[in-house]
Short mmCIF file of C-alpha atoms and ligand atoms in Angstrom, two decimals:
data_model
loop_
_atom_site.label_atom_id
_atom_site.label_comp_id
_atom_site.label_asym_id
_atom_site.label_seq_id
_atom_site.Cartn_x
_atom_site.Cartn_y
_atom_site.Cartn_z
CA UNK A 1 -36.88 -8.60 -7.61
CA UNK A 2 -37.02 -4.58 -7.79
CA UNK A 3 -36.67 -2.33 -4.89
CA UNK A 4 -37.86 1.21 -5.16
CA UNK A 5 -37.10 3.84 -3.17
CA UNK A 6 -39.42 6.80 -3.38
CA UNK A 7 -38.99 10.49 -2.01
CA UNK A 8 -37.57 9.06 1.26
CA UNK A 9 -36.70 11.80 3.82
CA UNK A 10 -35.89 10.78 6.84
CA UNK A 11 -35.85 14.08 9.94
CA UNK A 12 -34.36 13.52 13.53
CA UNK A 13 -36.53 14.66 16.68
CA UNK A 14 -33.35 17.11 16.78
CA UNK A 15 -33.79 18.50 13.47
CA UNK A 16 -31.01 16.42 11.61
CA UNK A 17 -32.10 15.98 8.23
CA UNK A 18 -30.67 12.71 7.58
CA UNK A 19 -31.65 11.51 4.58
CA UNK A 20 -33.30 14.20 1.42
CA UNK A 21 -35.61 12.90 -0.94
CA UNK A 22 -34.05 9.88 -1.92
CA UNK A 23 -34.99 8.55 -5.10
CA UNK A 24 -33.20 4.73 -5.95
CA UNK A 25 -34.47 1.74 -7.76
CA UNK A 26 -32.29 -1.61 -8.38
CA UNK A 27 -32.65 -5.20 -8.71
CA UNK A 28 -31.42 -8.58 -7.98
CA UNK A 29 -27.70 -8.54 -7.30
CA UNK A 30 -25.38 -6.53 -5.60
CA UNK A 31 -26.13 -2.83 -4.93
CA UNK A 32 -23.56 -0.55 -3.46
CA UNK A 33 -24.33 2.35 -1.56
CA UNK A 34 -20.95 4.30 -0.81
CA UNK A 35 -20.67 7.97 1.68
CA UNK A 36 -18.37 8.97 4.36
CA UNK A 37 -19.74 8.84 7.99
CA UNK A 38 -22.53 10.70 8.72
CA UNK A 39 -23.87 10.41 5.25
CA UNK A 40 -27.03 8.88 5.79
CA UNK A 41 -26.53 5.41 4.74
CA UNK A 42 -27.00 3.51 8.02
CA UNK A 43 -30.47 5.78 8.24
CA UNK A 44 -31.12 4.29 5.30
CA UNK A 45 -30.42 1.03 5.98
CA UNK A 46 -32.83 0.71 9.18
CA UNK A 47 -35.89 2.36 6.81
CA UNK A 48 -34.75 -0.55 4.63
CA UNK A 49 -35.05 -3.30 7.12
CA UNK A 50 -38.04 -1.75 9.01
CA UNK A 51 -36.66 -0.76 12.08
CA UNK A 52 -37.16 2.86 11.79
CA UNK A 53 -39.89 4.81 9.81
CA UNK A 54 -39.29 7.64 7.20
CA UNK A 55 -40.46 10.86 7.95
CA UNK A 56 -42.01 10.35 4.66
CA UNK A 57 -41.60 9.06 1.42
CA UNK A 58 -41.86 5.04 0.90
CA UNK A 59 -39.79 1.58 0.17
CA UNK A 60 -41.28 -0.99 -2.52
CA UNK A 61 -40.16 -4.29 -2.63
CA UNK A 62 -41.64 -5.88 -6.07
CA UNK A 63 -44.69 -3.08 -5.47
CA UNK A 64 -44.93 -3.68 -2.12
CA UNK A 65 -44.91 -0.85 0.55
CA UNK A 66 -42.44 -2.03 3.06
CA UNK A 67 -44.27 -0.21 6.03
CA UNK A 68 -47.26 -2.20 5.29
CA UNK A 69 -46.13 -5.58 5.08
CA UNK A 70 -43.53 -5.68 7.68
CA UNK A 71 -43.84 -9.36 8.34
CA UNK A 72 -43.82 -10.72 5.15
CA UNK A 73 -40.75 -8.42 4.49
CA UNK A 74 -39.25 -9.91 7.92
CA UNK A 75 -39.52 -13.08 6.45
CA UNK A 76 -37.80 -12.60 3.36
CA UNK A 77 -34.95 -10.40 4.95
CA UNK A 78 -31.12 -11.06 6.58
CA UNK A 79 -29.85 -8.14 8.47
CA UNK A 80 -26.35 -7.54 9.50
CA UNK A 81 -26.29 -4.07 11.58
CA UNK A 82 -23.08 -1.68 11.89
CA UNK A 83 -22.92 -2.54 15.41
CA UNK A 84 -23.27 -6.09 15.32
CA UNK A 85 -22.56 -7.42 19.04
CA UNK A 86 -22.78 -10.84 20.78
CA UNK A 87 -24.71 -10.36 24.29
CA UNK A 88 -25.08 -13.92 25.09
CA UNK A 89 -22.11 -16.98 26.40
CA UNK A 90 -23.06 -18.86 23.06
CA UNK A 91 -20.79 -21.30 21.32
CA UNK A 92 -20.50 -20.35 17.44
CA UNK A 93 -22.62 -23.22 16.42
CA UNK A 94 -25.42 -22.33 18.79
CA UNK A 95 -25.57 -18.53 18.36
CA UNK A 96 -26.46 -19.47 14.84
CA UNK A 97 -28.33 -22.39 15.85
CA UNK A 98 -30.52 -19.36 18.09
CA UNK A 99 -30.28 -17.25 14.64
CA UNK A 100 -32.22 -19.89 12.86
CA UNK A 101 -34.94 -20.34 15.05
CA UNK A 102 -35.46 -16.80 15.46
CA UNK A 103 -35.71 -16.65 11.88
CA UNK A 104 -38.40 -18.84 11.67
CA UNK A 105 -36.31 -22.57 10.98
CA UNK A 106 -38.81 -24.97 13.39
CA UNK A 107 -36.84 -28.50 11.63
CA UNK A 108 -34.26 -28.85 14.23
CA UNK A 109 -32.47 -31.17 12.15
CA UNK A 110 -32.52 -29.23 9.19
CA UNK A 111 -31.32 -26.22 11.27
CA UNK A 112 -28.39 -28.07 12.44
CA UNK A 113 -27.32 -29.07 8.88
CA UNK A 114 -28.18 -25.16 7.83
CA UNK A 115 -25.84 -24.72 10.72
CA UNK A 116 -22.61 -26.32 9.56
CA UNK A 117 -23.34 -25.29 6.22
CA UNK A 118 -22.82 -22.15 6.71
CA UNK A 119 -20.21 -21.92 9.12
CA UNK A 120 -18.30 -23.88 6.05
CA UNK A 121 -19.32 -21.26 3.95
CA UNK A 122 -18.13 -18.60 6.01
CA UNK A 123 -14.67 -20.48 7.01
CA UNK A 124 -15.88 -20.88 10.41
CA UNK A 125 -16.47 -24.53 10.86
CA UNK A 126 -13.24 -25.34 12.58
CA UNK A 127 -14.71 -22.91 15.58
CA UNK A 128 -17.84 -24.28 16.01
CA UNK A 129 -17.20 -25.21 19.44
CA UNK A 130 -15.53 -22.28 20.48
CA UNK A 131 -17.47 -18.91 22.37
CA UNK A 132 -18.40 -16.82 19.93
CA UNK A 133 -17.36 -13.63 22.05
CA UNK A 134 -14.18 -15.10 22.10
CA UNK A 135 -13.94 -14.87 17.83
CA UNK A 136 -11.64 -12.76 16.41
CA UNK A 137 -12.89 -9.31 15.03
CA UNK A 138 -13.08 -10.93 11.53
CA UNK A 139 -14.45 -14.10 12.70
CA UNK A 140 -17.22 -12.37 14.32
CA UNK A 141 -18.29 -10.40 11.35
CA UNK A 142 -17.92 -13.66 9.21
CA UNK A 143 -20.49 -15.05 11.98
CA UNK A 144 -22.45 -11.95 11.54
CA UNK A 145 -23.04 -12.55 7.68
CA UNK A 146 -23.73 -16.48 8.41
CA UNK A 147 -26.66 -14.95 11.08
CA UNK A 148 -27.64 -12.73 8.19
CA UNK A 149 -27.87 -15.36 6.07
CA UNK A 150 -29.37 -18.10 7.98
CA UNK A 151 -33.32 -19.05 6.83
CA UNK A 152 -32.95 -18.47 3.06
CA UNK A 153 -33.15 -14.59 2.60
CA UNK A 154 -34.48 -13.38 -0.66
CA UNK A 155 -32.58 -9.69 0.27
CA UNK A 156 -29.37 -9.56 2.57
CA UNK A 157 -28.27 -5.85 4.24
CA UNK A 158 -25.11 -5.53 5.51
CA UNK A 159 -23.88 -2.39 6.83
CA UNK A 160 -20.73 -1.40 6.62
CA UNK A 161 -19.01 -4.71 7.15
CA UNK A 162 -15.88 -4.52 6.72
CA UNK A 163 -14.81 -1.58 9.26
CA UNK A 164 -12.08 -2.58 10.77
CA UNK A 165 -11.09 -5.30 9.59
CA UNK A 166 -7.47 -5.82 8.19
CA UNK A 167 -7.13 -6.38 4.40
CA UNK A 168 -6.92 -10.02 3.80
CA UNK A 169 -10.27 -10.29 6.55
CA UNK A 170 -11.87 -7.53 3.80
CA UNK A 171 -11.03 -9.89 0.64
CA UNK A 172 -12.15 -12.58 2.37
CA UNK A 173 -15.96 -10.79 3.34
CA UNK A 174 -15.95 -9.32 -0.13
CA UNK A 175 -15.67 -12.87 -1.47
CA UNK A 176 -17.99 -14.22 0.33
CA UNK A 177 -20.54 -11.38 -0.69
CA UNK A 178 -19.51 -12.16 -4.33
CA UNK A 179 -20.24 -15.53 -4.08
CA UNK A 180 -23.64 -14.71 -2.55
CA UNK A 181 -24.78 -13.04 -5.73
CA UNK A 182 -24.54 -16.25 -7.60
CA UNK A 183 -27.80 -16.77 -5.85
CA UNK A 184 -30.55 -15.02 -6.65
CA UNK A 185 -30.37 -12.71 -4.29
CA UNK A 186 -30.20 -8.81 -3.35
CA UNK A 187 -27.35 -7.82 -1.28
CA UNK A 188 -27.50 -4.27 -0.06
CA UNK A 189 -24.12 -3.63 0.73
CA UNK A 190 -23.04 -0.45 2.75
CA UNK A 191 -19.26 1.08 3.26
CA UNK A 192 -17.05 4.28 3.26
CA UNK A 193 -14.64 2.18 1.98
CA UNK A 194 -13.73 3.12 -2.05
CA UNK A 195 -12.62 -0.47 -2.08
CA UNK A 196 -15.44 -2.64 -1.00
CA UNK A 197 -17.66 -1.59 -4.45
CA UNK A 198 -16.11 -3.88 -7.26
CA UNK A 199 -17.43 -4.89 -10.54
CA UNK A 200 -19.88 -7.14 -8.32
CA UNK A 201 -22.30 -4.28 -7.73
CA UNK A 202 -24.47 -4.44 -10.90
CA UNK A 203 -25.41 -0.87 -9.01
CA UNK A 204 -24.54 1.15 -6.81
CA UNK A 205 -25.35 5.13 -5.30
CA UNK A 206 -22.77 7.37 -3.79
CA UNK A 207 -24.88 9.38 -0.63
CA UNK A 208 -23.65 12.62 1.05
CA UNK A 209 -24.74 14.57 3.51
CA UNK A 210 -28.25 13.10 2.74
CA UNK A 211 -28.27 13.00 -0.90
CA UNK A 212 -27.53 11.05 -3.56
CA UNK A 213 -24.97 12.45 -5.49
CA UNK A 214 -24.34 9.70 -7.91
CA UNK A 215 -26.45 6.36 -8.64
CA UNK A 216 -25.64 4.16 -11.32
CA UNK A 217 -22.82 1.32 -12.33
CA UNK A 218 -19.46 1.38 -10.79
CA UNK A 219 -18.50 1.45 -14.60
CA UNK A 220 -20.30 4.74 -14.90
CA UNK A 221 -19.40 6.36 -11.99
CA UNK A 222 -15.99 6.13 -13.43
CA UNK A 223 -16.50 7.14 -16.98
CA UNK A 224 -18.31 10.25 -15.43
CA UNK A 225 -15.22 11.43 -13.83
CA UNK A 226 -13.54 11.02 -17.16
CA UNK A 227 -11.63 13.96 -18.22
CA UNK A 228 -11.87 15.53 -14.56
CA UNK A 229 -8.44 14.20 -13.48
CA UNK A 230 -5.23 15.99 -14.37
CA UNK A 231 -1.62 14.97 -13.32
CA UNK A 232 0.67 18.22 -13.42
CA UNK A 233 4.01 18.50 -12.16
CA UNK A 234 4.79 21.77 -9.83
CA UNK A 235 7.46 23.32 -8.09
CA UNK A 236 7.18 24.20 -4.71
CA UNK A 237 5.53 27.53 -4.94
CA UNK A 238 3.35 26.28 -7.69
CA UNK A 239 2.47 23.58 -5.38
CA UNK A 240 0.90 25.86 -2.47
CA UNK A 241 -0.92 27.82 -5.02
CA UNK A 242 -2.59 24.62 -6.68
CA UNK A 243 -3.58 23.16 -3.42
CA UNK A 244 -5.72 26.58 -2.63
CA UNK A 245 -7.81 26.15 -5.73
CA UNK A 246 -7.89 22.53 -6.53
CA UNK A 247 -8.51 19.17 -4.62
CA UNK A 248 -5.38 17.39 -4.50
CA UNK A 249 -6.10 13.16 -4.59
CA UNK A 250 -2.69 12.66 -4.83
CA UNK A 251 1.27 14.08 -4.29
CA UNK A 252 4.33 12.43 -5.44
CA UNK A 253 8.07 14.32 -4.44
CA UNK A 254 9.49 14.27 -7.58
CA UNK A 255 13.19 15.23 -8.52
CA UNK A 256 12.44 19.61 -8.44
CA UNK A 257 9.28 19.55 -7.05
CA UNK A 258 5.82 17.16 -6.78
CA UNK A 259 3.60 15.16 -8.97
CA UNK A 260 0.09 15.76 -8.11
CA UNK A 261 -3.37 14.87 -9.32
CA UNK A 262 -5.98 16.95 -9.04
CA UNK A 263 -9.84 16.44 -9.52
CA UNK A 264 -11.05 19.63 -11.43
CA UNK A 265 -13.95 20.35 -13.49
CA UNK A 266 -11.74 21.83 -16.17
CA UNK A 267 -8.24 21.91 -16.85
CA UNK A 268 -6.29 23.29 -14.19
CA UNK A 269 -3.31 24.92 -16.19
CA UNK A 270 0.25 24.11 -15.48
CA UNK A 271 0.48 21.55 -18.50
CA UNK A 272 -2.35 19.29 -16.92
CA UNK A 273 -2.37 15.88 -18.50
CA UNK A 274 -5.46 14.32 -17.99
CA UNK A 275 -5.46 11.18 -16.76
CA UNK A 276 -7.75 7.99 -16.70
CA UNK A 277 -9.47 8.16 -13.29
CA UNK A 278 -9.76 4.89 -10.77
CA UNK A 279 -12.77 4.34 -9.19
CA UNK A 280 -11.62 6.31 -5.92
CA UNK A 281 -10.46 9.12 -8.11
CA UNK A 282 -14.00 9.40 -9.17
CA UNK A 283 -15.86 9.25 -5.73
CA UNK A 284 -13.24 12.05 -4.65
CA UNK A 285 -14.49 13.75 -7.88
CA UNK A 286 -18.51 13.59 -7.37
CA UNK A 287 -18.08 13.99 -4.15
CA UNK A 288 -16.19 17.42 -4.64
CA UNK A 289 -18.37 18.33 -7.35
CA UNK A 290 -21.90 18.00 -5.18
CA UNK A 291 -20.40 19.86 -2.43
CA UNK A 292 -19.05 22.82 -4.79
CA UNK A 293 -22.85 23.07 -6.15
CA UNK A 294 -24.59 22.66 -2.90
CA UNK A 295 -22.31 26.04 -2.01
CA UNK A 296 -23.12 27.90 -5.31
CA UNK A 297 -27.03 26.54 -4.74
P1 ADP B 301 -23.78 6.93 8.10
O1 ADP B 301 -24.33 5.57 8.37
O2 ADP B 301 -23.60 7.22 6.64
O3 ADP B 301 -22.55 7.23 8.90
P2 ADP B 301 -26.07 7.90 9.63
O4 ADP B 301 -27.30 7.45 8.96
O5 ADP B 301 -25.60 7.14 10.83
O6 ADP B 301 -24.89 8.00 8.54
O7 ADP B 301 -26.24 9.41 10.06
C1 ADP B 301 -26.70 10.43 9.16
C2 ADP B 301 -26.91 11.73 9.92
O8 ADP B 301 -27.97 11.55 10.84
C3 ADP B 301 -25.70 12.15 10.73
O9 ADP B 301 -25.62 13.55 10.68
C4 ADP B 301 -26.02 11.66 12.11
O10 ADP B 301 -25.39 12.45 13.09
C5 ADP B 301 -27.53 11.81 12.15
N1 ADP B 301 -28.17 10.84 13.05
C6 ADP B 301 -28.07 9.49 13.01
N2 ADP B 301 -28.83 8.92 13.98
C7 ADP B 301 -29.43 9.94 14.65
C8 ADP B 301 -30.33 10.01 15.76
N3 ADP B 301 -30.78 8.91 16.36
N4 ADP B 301 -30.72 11.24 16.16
C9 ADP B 301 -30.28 12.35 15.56
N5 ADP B 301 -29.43 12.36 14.51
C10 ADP B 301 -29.00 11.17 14.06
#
């Protein structure tokens, strides 16, 4: 499968230019797309799944403009929103039960095995039975991806699932999204959180305020912030001036003073070492970097 995303800009009635020229093209697998709030990503994802048009611009799913084949793209889609809410007294079971039909499952009796499957999948079979407003917050969003995921879906979006949840709820999503990609499927996967984009997103694009800043492997997102981290050990004084010229991704007290790391184009001074970046280091990094050249712009 190969999804191409074309000059998509996406303008508010109120002027907000949400999304700028967006230009992104991946395949099967996982694709990560990574901003803070506000950047544009859950605009993105309802162009994606048809629920909102661009200003302009287009979506192509294996050639296909999405706009124009809306059903067949229906068909071949699972959706979990950002604000993913139960309105109905449902028992787990049946909410997903109601999931399949909607999504076009007529075999009752194939549903109902579809059904369990899932909620095995997703580690909710022992709750079944019980309400599903009455899940836990983790629970829910597990029952969220098993909605998502209910009727065969060639492409899966999820946005932003993992928002509050605690940790072990968030390894236990991400797994479940890893295991997904064992199928051959496309998983569309959007967070703010550094963490949530492993080594399972073949791709992934880093969007802020509108733009993409970055797009590429998580592997190369790093290696681009490669010699842009220093570690440099300052006194006090040292310390205040540093933190008016640099961005400062981390501060240690050390014995007469602080261990810091800085993301820098060049190096900073004060004995820098450079140091091998993590993945967050490097979204601090582009993300720094994009906004320093959208001020010099
Ligand atoms: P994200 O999902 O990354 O937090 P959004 O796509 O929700 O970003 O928002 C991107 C920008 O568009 C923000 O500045 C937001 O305030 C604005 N925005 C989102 N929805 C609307 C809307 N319905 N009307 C006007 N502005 C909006």
């Amino acid at each position: 499968m190969k999804i191409e995303i074309l000059g998509l800009n996406k303008i508010y009635p109120n002027g907000n230019h949400a999304l700028k020229d967006i230009n992104l093209e991946f395949g099967t697998g996982m694709f990560g797309l990574l901003g803070p709030n506000g950047a544009g990503k859950s605009s993105l994802m309802r162009i994606m799944v048809t629920l909102m048009k661009p200003t302009s611009g287009t979506i192509l799913v294996d050639g296909k403009d999405i706009q124009k084949n809306r059903k067949e793209l229906r068909q071949m889609l699972g959706y979990l929103p950002q604000d993913f809410r139960f309105f109905t007294a449902l028992k787990t079971w049946e909410f997903l039960d109601y999931s399949g039909a909607l999504a076009g499952m007529k075999n009752r009796k194939l549903r109902v095995s579809e059904v369990d499957r899932l909620l095995d999948q997703v580690g909710l079979l022992e709750v079944r039975d019980r309400m599903a407003n009455k899940l836990s917050g983790g629970m829910k969003r597990r029952l969220g991806i098993a909605q998502a995921l209910i009727g065969n879906p060639r492409i899966i979006v999820v946005d932003e699932p993992t928002t509050g949840l605690d940790p072990d709820e968030r390894i236990r999503f991400r797994n479940i999204l890893s295991q997904l990609t064992q199928n051959d499927v496309t998983i569309i996967l959007s967070t703010h959180i550094v963490g949530d984009i492993s080594s399972t997103c073949q791709g992934m694009a880093l969007l802020n305020r509108g733009e993409v800043v970055f797009s590429g492997s998580p592997e190369n997102l790093v290696r681009n912030a490669g010699g842009h981290v220093f570690r440099l050990n300052l006194s006090t004084e040292q310390y205040e001036s540093v933190k008016e010229r640099y961005n400062i991704i981390s501060t240690i007290p050390v014995d007469n003073g602080w261990e810091v790391q800085v993301v820098s184009d060049d190096p900073p001074g004060f004995n820098a070492i450079p140091v091998i970046p993590n993945i967050e280091d490097a979204y601090v990094y582009f993300m720094e970097h994009k906004i320093k050249a959208t001020i010099i712009d």
